[in-house]
Amino acid sequence: MALVLTDEERMVKDTAQGFFADHAPVSQLRRLRDAKDPVGFDRGLWSKMAELGFAGVAIPEAYGGAGLGMVAAGLIQEAIGRNLSLSPFLSTSILAATILARGGSAEQKATLLPGIAAAGLVIALASDEKPRHAPFHVATRAEPSGNGFRLSGTKIHVLDGQVADRLIVAARTSGATDERAGITLFLVDPRAPGVQIETRAMVDSRNAARLVLEGVQVDGADVIGGVGEGAGLLEAALDAGRACLAAEMLGVAAQSFDMTLDYLRTREQFGKPIGAFQALQHRAAHLFCEIELAKSVTLKALRALDEGDLRAPVFASLAKAKVGEVAKLATNEAVQMHGGIGMTDDHDIGFYMKRARAAAETFGDFAFHGDRVARIMSY
């Protein structure tokens, strides 16, 4: 497996970087944050992403997508990380699209996947129920009712759930709360009776939602995949999300490093640039090496997903854990080497630090993925 980009992938990377730098730079995040925008992203940007094929990058061409796969999706997510761009790309184009493409019925695919590719739909995954990521801890119940089910329970940290046109909800149709078996995925209309959605602002100035379901009626046609067989679909989507989050954190780390190098070259102390001091050179060299390692493990995870490698879950967890630590190091070092100005809201570097922290916790932190790799490898 070559850990280098093809010519087509380089074109995707260059296009994505130029697009987000021009249309969704950090200044847009600052503007939306200061305005307390209830949507949390620019819908015009989402439409432009569809025009370039970004919204449907991982969706098969038969359903209006680009069909370019997870490496291309990761390159887009890396550009998003470099610019801290706000969009429902992760929630909709990665998580929801993966579930629907893998497990959706013919009708669900024909109805929803073209809508995602055209940026006409935002679909949010509602899976987490605990403050710490535990994907198979599902207490939300789905009780048989008529020709379908009634859903009751609470979900937290639902990315873009506050503006979703559809929700994909993990609920338990059988088994105990922490069992893998017995989880079913359902399509839910957020406007249905019994659905309550509360917007929650996160530390990185992004919006998520808390979802409460009180006897929400769904039909049998709303089941994605088989009844009680949703765990595999959920895990596949989360691994795609984890690999893409690793790519985003790689973008965060790389941009933080570039900003820091620029500062080291221009900030003077004792009559010369502070980058001339050997202690700071050593720290910068260490960070450069760590970012290069992060690039390799991220690309490995994305390629493994595209190739259907049975070890893809291990690589996805490895990438999520490693790049999370690298992003933390990169943003810490950036703030330290910027000095006092790095602690102010006027400087952009603080936004990168906050995003690195939030992304590292989303869908499992270093400890979660270390434990997961150990379990997969039967340690």
Coordinates of C-alpha atoms in Angstrom, one line a residue:
M1 CA 0.0 0.0 0.0
A2 CA 1.7 3.2 -1.2
L3 CA 1.6 6.0 1.3
V4 CA 1.8 8.7 -1.4
L5 CA -0.9 10.5 -3.2
T6 CA -1.9 9.8 -6.8
D7 CA -2.1 12.7 -9.3
E8 CA -5.9 12.7 -9.0
E9 CA -5.7 12.8 -5.2
R10 CA -3.2 15.7 -5.4
M11 CA -5.7 17.6 -7.5
V12 CA -8.4 17.0 -4.9
K13 CA -6.1 18.2 -2.2
D14 CA -5.1 21.4 -4.0
T15 CA -8.6 22.1 -5.1
A16 CA -9.9 21.7 -1.5
Q17 CA -7.2 23.8 0.0
G18 CA -7.8 26.6 -2.4
F19 CA -11.5 26.4 -2.1
F20 CA -11.7 26.5 1.7
A21 CA -9.0 29.2 2.0
D22 CA -11.0 31.4 -0.3
H23 CA -14.6 30.7 0.8
A24 CA -14.4 29.5 4.4
P25 CA -11.3 30.8 6.3
V26 CA -11.0 31.2 10.0
S27 CA -12.5 34.7 9.7
Q28 CA -15.8 33.0 8.8
L29 CA -15.7 30.9 11.9
R30 CA -15.1 34.0 14.0
R31 CA -18.0 35.8 12.3
L32 CA -20.5 33.0 12.8
R33 CA -19.3 32.6 16.4
D34 CA -19.7 36.3 17.2
A35 CA -23.1 36.3 15.6
K36 CA -24.2 33.2 17.6
D37 CA -25.4 31.8 14.4
P38 CA -28.1 29.2 15.1
V39 CA -27.3 27.1 12.0
G40 CA -23.6 26.9 12.7
F41 CA -22.4 27.0 9.1
D42 CA -23.0 28.9 5.8
R43 CA -25.6 27.1 3.7
G44 CA -24.2 28.9 0.6
L45 CA -20.8 27.3 1.3
W46 CA -22.5 23.9 1.6
S47 CA -24.1 24.4 -1.9
K48 CA -20.7 25.4 -3.4
M49 CA -19.2 22.2 -1.9
A50 CA -21.9 20.2 -3.8
E51 CA -21.0 22.0 -7.1
L52 CA -17.4 20.9 -6.7
G53 CA -18.5 17.3 -5.9
F54 CA -17.3 17.6 -2.3
A55 CA -20.7 16.9 -0.6
G56 CA -21.0 13.6 -2.5
V57 CA -17.3 12.6 -2.6
A58 CA -17.9 9.2 -0.9
I59 CA -21.3 8.6 -2.5
P60 CA -21.4 6.2 -5.5
E61 CA -21.9 7.8 -8.9
A62 CA -25.1 5.9 -9.4
Y63 CA -26.7 8.1 -6.7
G64 CA -25.3 11.4 -7.9
G65 CA -22.0 11.3 -6.0
A66 CA -18.4 11.5 -7.1
G67 CA -17.5 8.0 -5.9
L68 CA -13.9 9.0 -5.1
G69 CA -13.8 7.2 -1.7
M70 CA -12.3 7.9 1.7
V71 CA -8.8 9.1 0.7
A72 CA -10.4 12.0 -1.2
A73 CA -12.8 12.6 1.7
G74 CA -9.9 12.8 4.0
L75 CA -8.1 15.3 1.8
I76 CA -11.1 17.5 1.9
Q77 CA -11.4 17.1 5.7
E78 CA -7.7 18.0 6.0
A79 CA -8.4 21.3 4.1
I80 CA -11.3 21.9 6.4
G81 CA -9.0 21.5 9.4
R82 CA -6.4 23.9 8.0
N83 CA -9.0 26.6 7.6
L84 CA -11.4 25.6 10.5
S85 CA -14.2 25.7 8.0
L86 CA -17.7 25.1 9.2
S87 CA -19.9 22.7 7.2
P88 CA -22.0 19.5 7.8
F89 CA -19.4 17.5 5.8
L90 CA -18.5 15.1 8.6
S91 CA -22.0 14.5 9.9
T92 CA -23.7 14.1 6.5
S93 CA -21.2 13.3 3.7
I94 CA -19.2 10.9 5.8
L95 CA -21.2 9.4 8.7
A96 CA -24.7 9.4 7.2
A97 CA -23.6 8.6 3.7
T98 CA -21.6 5.7 4.9
I99 CA -24.5 4.2 6.7
L100 CA -27.0 4.7 3.9
A101 CA -24.6 3.5 1.2
R102 CA -23.8 0.3 3.1
G103 CA -27.1 -0.5 4.7
G104 CA -29.9 1.6 3.2
S105 CA -32.7 0.0 1.3
A106 CA -33.1 0.7 -2.4
E107 CA -35.7 3.4 -1.6
Q108 CA -33.6 5.0 1.1
K109 CA -30.6 5.2 -1.1
A110 CA -32.5 6.6 -4.1
T111 CA -34.2 9.2 -1.9
L112 CA -31.5 10.3 0.4
L113 CA -28.1 9.9 -1.2
P114 CA -28.7 12.2 -4.2
G115 CA -30.0 14.8 -1.7
I116 CA -26.7 14.6 0.3
A117 CA -24.7 14.9 -2.9
A118 CA -26.6 17.9 -4.0
A119 CA -26.3 19.5 -0.5
G120 CA -30.1 19.5 -0.3
L121 CA -30.1 17.4 2.9
V122 CA -28.3 17.5 6.3
I123 CA -28.5 14.1 8.0
A124 CA -27.1 13.7 11.6
L125 CA -26.1 10.6 13.4
A126 CA -27.5 10.3 16.9
S127 CA -25.5 7.5 18.7
D128 CA -23.7 8.7 21.8
E129 CA -25.5 8.7 25.1
K130 CA -22.6 9.0 27.6
P131 CA -20.2 11.9 28.2
R132 CA -17.4 9.7 27.1
H133 CA -17.7 7.9 23.8
A134 CA -19.2 4.4 24.2
P135 CA -20.8 3.5 20.8
F136 CA -22.5 0.3 22.0
H137 CA -23.9 1.8 25.2
V138 CA -27.4 2.2 23.9
A139 CA -30.2 2.7 26.4
T140 CA -32.6 4.2 23.9
R141 CA -35.4 1.7 23.4
A142 CA -37.3 0.8 20.3
E143 CA -40.5 -1.0 21.3
P144 CA -42.7 -2.7 18.6
S145 CA -45.8 -0.5 17.8
G146 CA -48.2 -1.1 14.9
N147 CA -46.2 -1.7 11.7
G148 CA -43.1 -0.1 13.3
F149 CA -41.6 1.0 16.5
R150 CA -41.8 3.7 19.2
L151 CA -38.4 5.2 20.2
S152 CA -37.7 6.6 23.7
G153 CA -34.4 7.8 25.0
T154 CA -31.8 10.6 25.0
K155 CA -28.8 11.3 22.7
I156 CA -26.0 13.8 23.2
H157 CA -23.3 15.3 21.0
V158 CA -25.3 15.0 17.8
L159 CA -23.2 16.8 15.3
D160 CA -25.4 19.2 13.2
G161 CA -28.5 17.7 14.9
Q162 CA -29.9 21.2 15.5
V163 CA -30.4 21.7 11.7
A164 CA -30.8 18.2 10.5
D165 CA -33.4 17.3 7.9
R166 CA -33.2 13.7 9.0
L167 CA -31.7 11.9 12.0
I168 CA -30.2 8.4 12.1
V169 CA -30.9 7.1 15.6
A170 CA -29.3 4.1 17.2
A171 CA -31.8 2.4 19.4
R172 CA -32.0 -1.0 21.2
T173 CA -34.6 -3.5 20.0
S174 CA -33.1 -6.3 22.2
G175 CA -30.4 -7.1 24.6
A176 CA -28.8 -5.3 27.5
T177 CA -27.6 -1.7 27.5
D178 CA -24.0 -2.3 26.7
E179 CA -24.3 -5.3 24.3
R180 CA -23.3 -5.0 20.7
A181 CA -26.1 -7.2 19.5
G182 CA -29.6 -5.8 19.4
I183 CA -28.8 -2.3 18.1
T184 CA -31.0 -1.1 15.2
L185 CA -30.6 2.1 13.2
F186 CA -33.7 4.2 12.4
L187 CA -34.4 7.1 10.1
V188 CA -36.3 9.7 12.2
D189 CA -37.9 12.9 11.1
P190 CA -36.8 15.7 13.5
R191 CA -40.2 17.3 13.2
A192 CA -42.1 14.2 14.3
P193 CA -44.2 14.3 17.5
G194 CA -42.1 13.5 20.5
V195 CA -38.8 14.7 19.2
Q196 CA -37.1 17.5 21.2
I197 CA -33.8 19.0 20.0
E198 CA -31.7 21.4 22.1
T199 CA -28.8 23.2 20.6
R200 CA -25.5 23.0 22.5
A201 CA -22.5 25.2 21.7
M202 CA -19.2 23.5 22.0
V203 CA -15.8 24.8 23.2
D204 CA -14.6 25.0 19.5
S205 CA -17.5 27.4 18.6
R206 CA -19.4 24.6 16.7
N207 CA -23.0 23.6 17.4
A208 CA -24.2 20.1 18.3
A209 CA -27.5 18.9 19.7
R210 CA -29.0 17.0 22.6
L211 CA -31.9 14.9 21.3
V212 CA -34.8 13.6 23.5
L213 CA -37.2 11.0 22.0
E214 CA -40.5 10.4 23.8
G215 CA -42.5 7.7 22.1
V216 CA -41.5 8.7 18.6
Q217 CA -43.3 6.5 16.1
V218 CA -41.3 5.2 13.1
D219 CA -42.3 2.7 10.4
G220 CA -40.7 -0.6 9.5
A221 CA -39.5 1.2 6.3
D222 CA -37.5 3.5 8.5
V223 CA -35.2 0.7 9.6
I224 CA -31.7 0.9 8.1
G225 CA -30.2 -2.5 7.6
G226 CA -31.8 -5.3 9.6
V227 CA -33.5 -5.2 12.9
G228 CA -30.9 -5.8 15.6
E229 CA -28.1 -5.6 13.1
G230 CA -27.1 -2.0 13.3
A231 CA -23.9 -2.3 15.2
G232 CA -21.8 -3.2 12.2
L233 CA -23.2 -0.3 10.2
L234 CA -22.6 2.0 13.1
E235 CA -19.0 0.9 13.6
A236 CA -18.2 1.2 9.9
A237 CA -19.6 4.8 9.8
L238 CA -17.7 5.7 13.0
D239 CA -14.4 4.3 11.6
A240 CA -14.9 6.5 8.5
G241 CA -15.6 9.4 10.7
R242 CA -12.6 8.7 12.9
A243 CA -10.2 8.5 9.9
C244 CA -11.7 11.7 8.5
L245 CA -11.4 13.4 11.9
A246 CA -7.7 12.3 12.0
A247 CA -7.3 14.0 8.6
E248 CA -9.0 17.2 10.0
M249 CA -6.7 17.2 13.0
L250 CA -3.8 16.7 10.7
G251 CA -4.9 19.9 8.9
V252 CA -5.2 21.6 12.3
A253 CA -1.7 20.5 13.3
A254 CA -0.1 21.4 10.0
Q255 CA -1.6 24.8 9.8
S256 CA -0.7 25.5 13.5
F257 CA 2.9 24.5 12.6
D258 CA 3.0 26.8 9.6
M259 CA 1.7 29.7 11.5
T260 CA 4.3 29.1 14.2
L261 CA 7.1 28.9 11.7
D262 CA 6.0 32.2 10.2
Y263 CA 6.0 33.8 13.7
L264 CA 9.5 32.4 14.5
R265 CA 10.8 34.0 11.4
T266 CA 9.4 37.4 12.0
R267 CA 9.3 37.9 15.8
E268 CA 12.6 39.4 17.0
Q269 CA 14.2 39.2 20.4
F270 CA 17.7 40.5 21.3
G271 CA 18.1 41.8 17.8
K272 CA 17.4 38.6 15.8
P273 CA 14.4 36.4 14.9
I274 CA 13.5 34.0 17.7
G275 CA 13.6 31.1 15.3
A276 CA 17.4 31.5 15.4
F277 CA 17.5 30.2 19.0
Q278 CA 18.4 26.6 19.1
A279 CA 15.9 25.6 21.8
L280 CA 13.0 26.7 19.6
Q281 CA 14.6 25.0 16.5
H282 CA 14.7 21.7 18.4
R283 CA 11.0 22.0 19.4
A284 CA 10.0 22.9 15.8
A285 CA 12.1 20.0 14.4
H286 CA 10.4 17.5 16.8
L287 CA 7.0 18.8 15.8
F288 CA 7.8 18.5 12.1
C289 CA 8.7 14.8 12.6
E290 CA 5.5 14.1 14.5
I291 CA 3.3 15.7 11.8
E292 CA 5.0 13.6 9.1
L293 CA 4.2 10.5 11.2
A294 CA 0.6 11.7 11.5
K295 CA 0.4 12.1 7.7
S296 CA 1.4 8.5 7.2
V297 CA -0.9 6.9 9.7
T298 CA -3.8 9.0 8.4
L299 CA -3.3 8.1 4.8
K300 CA -2.9 4.4 5.8
A301 CA -6.3 4.4 7.6
L302 CA -8.1 6.1 4.7
R303 CA -6.6 3.7 2.1
A304 CA -7.4 0.7 4.3
L305 CA -11.1 1.8 4.3
D306 CA -11.1 2.3 0.5
E307 CA -9.6 -1.1 -0.1
G308 CA -11.8 -3.0 2.4
D309 CA -8.8 -4.1 4.4
L310 CA -10.0 -6.2 7.4
R311 CA -7.5 -4.3 9.6
A312 CA -9.1 -0.9 8.8
P313 CA -10.7 -0.6 12.3
V314 CA -7.2 -0.9 13.8
F315 CA -5.8 1.7 11.5
A316 CA -8.7 4.0 12.0
S317 CA -8.2 3.8 15.8
L318 CA -4.4 4.2 15.4
A319 CA -4.9 7.3 13.3
K320 CA -7.5 8.9 15.6
A321 CA -5.3 8.3 18.7
K322 CA -2.0 9.3 17.2
V323 CA -3.1 12.4 15.3
G324 CA -5.2 13.6 18.3
E325 CA -2.0 13.6 20.3
V326 CA 0.0 15.3 17.5
A327 CA -2.7 18.0 17.1
K328 CA -2.6 18.6 20.9
L329 CA 1.2 18.9 20.8
A330 CA 1.1 21.2 17.7
T331 CA -1.4 23.6 19.2
N332 CA 0.3 23.6 22.6
E333 CA 3.6 24.4 21.0
A334 CA 2.0 27.1 18.8
V335 CA 0.5 28.9 21.8
Q336 CA 3.8 28.6 23.8
M337 CA 6.0 29.9 21.0
H338 CA 3.6 32.7 20.1
G339 CA 3.9 33.9 23.7
G340 CA 1.3 36.1 25.3
I341 CA -0.4 37.0 22.1
G342 CA -1.3 33.3 21.6
M343 CA -3.5 33.4 24.6
T344 CA -5.7 36.2 23.3
D345 CA -8.9 35.9 21.3
D346 CA -7.6 38.4 18.7
H347 CA -5.1 35.7 17.5
D348 CA -6.4 32.8 15.5
I349 CA -4.1 30.2 17.1
G350 CA -6.5 29.8 20.0
F351 CA -9.3 28.6 17.7
Y352 CA -6.9 25.8 16.5
M353 CA -6.2 24.7 20.0
K354 CA -9.9 24.5 20.9
R355 CA -10.7 22.5 17.7
A356 CA -7.9 20.1 18.4
R357 CA -9.3 19.4 21.8
A358 CA -12.9 18.9 20.7
A359 CA -11.9 16.7 17.7
A360 CA -9.7 14.5 19.8
E361 CA -12.6 13.7 22.1
T362 CA -15.2 13.2 19.4
F363 CA -15.8 9.4 18.6
G364 CA -13.2 8.3 21.1
D365 CA -10.0 9.8 22.7
F366 CA -6.5 8.4 22.9
A367 CA -7.5 6.1 25.8
F368 CA -10.6 4.8 24.1
H369 CA -8.7 3.9 20.9
G370 CA -5.8 2.4 22.8
D371 CA -8.2 0.1 24.5
R372 CA -10.0 -0.7 21.3
V373 CA -6.8 -1.7 19.5
A374 CA -5.8 -3.9 22.4
R375 CA -9.2 -5.6 22.3
I376 CA -9.2 -6.1 18.5
M377 CA -5.7 -7.6 18.7
S378 CA -6.7 -9.8 21.7
Y379 CA -4.1 -8.4 24.1

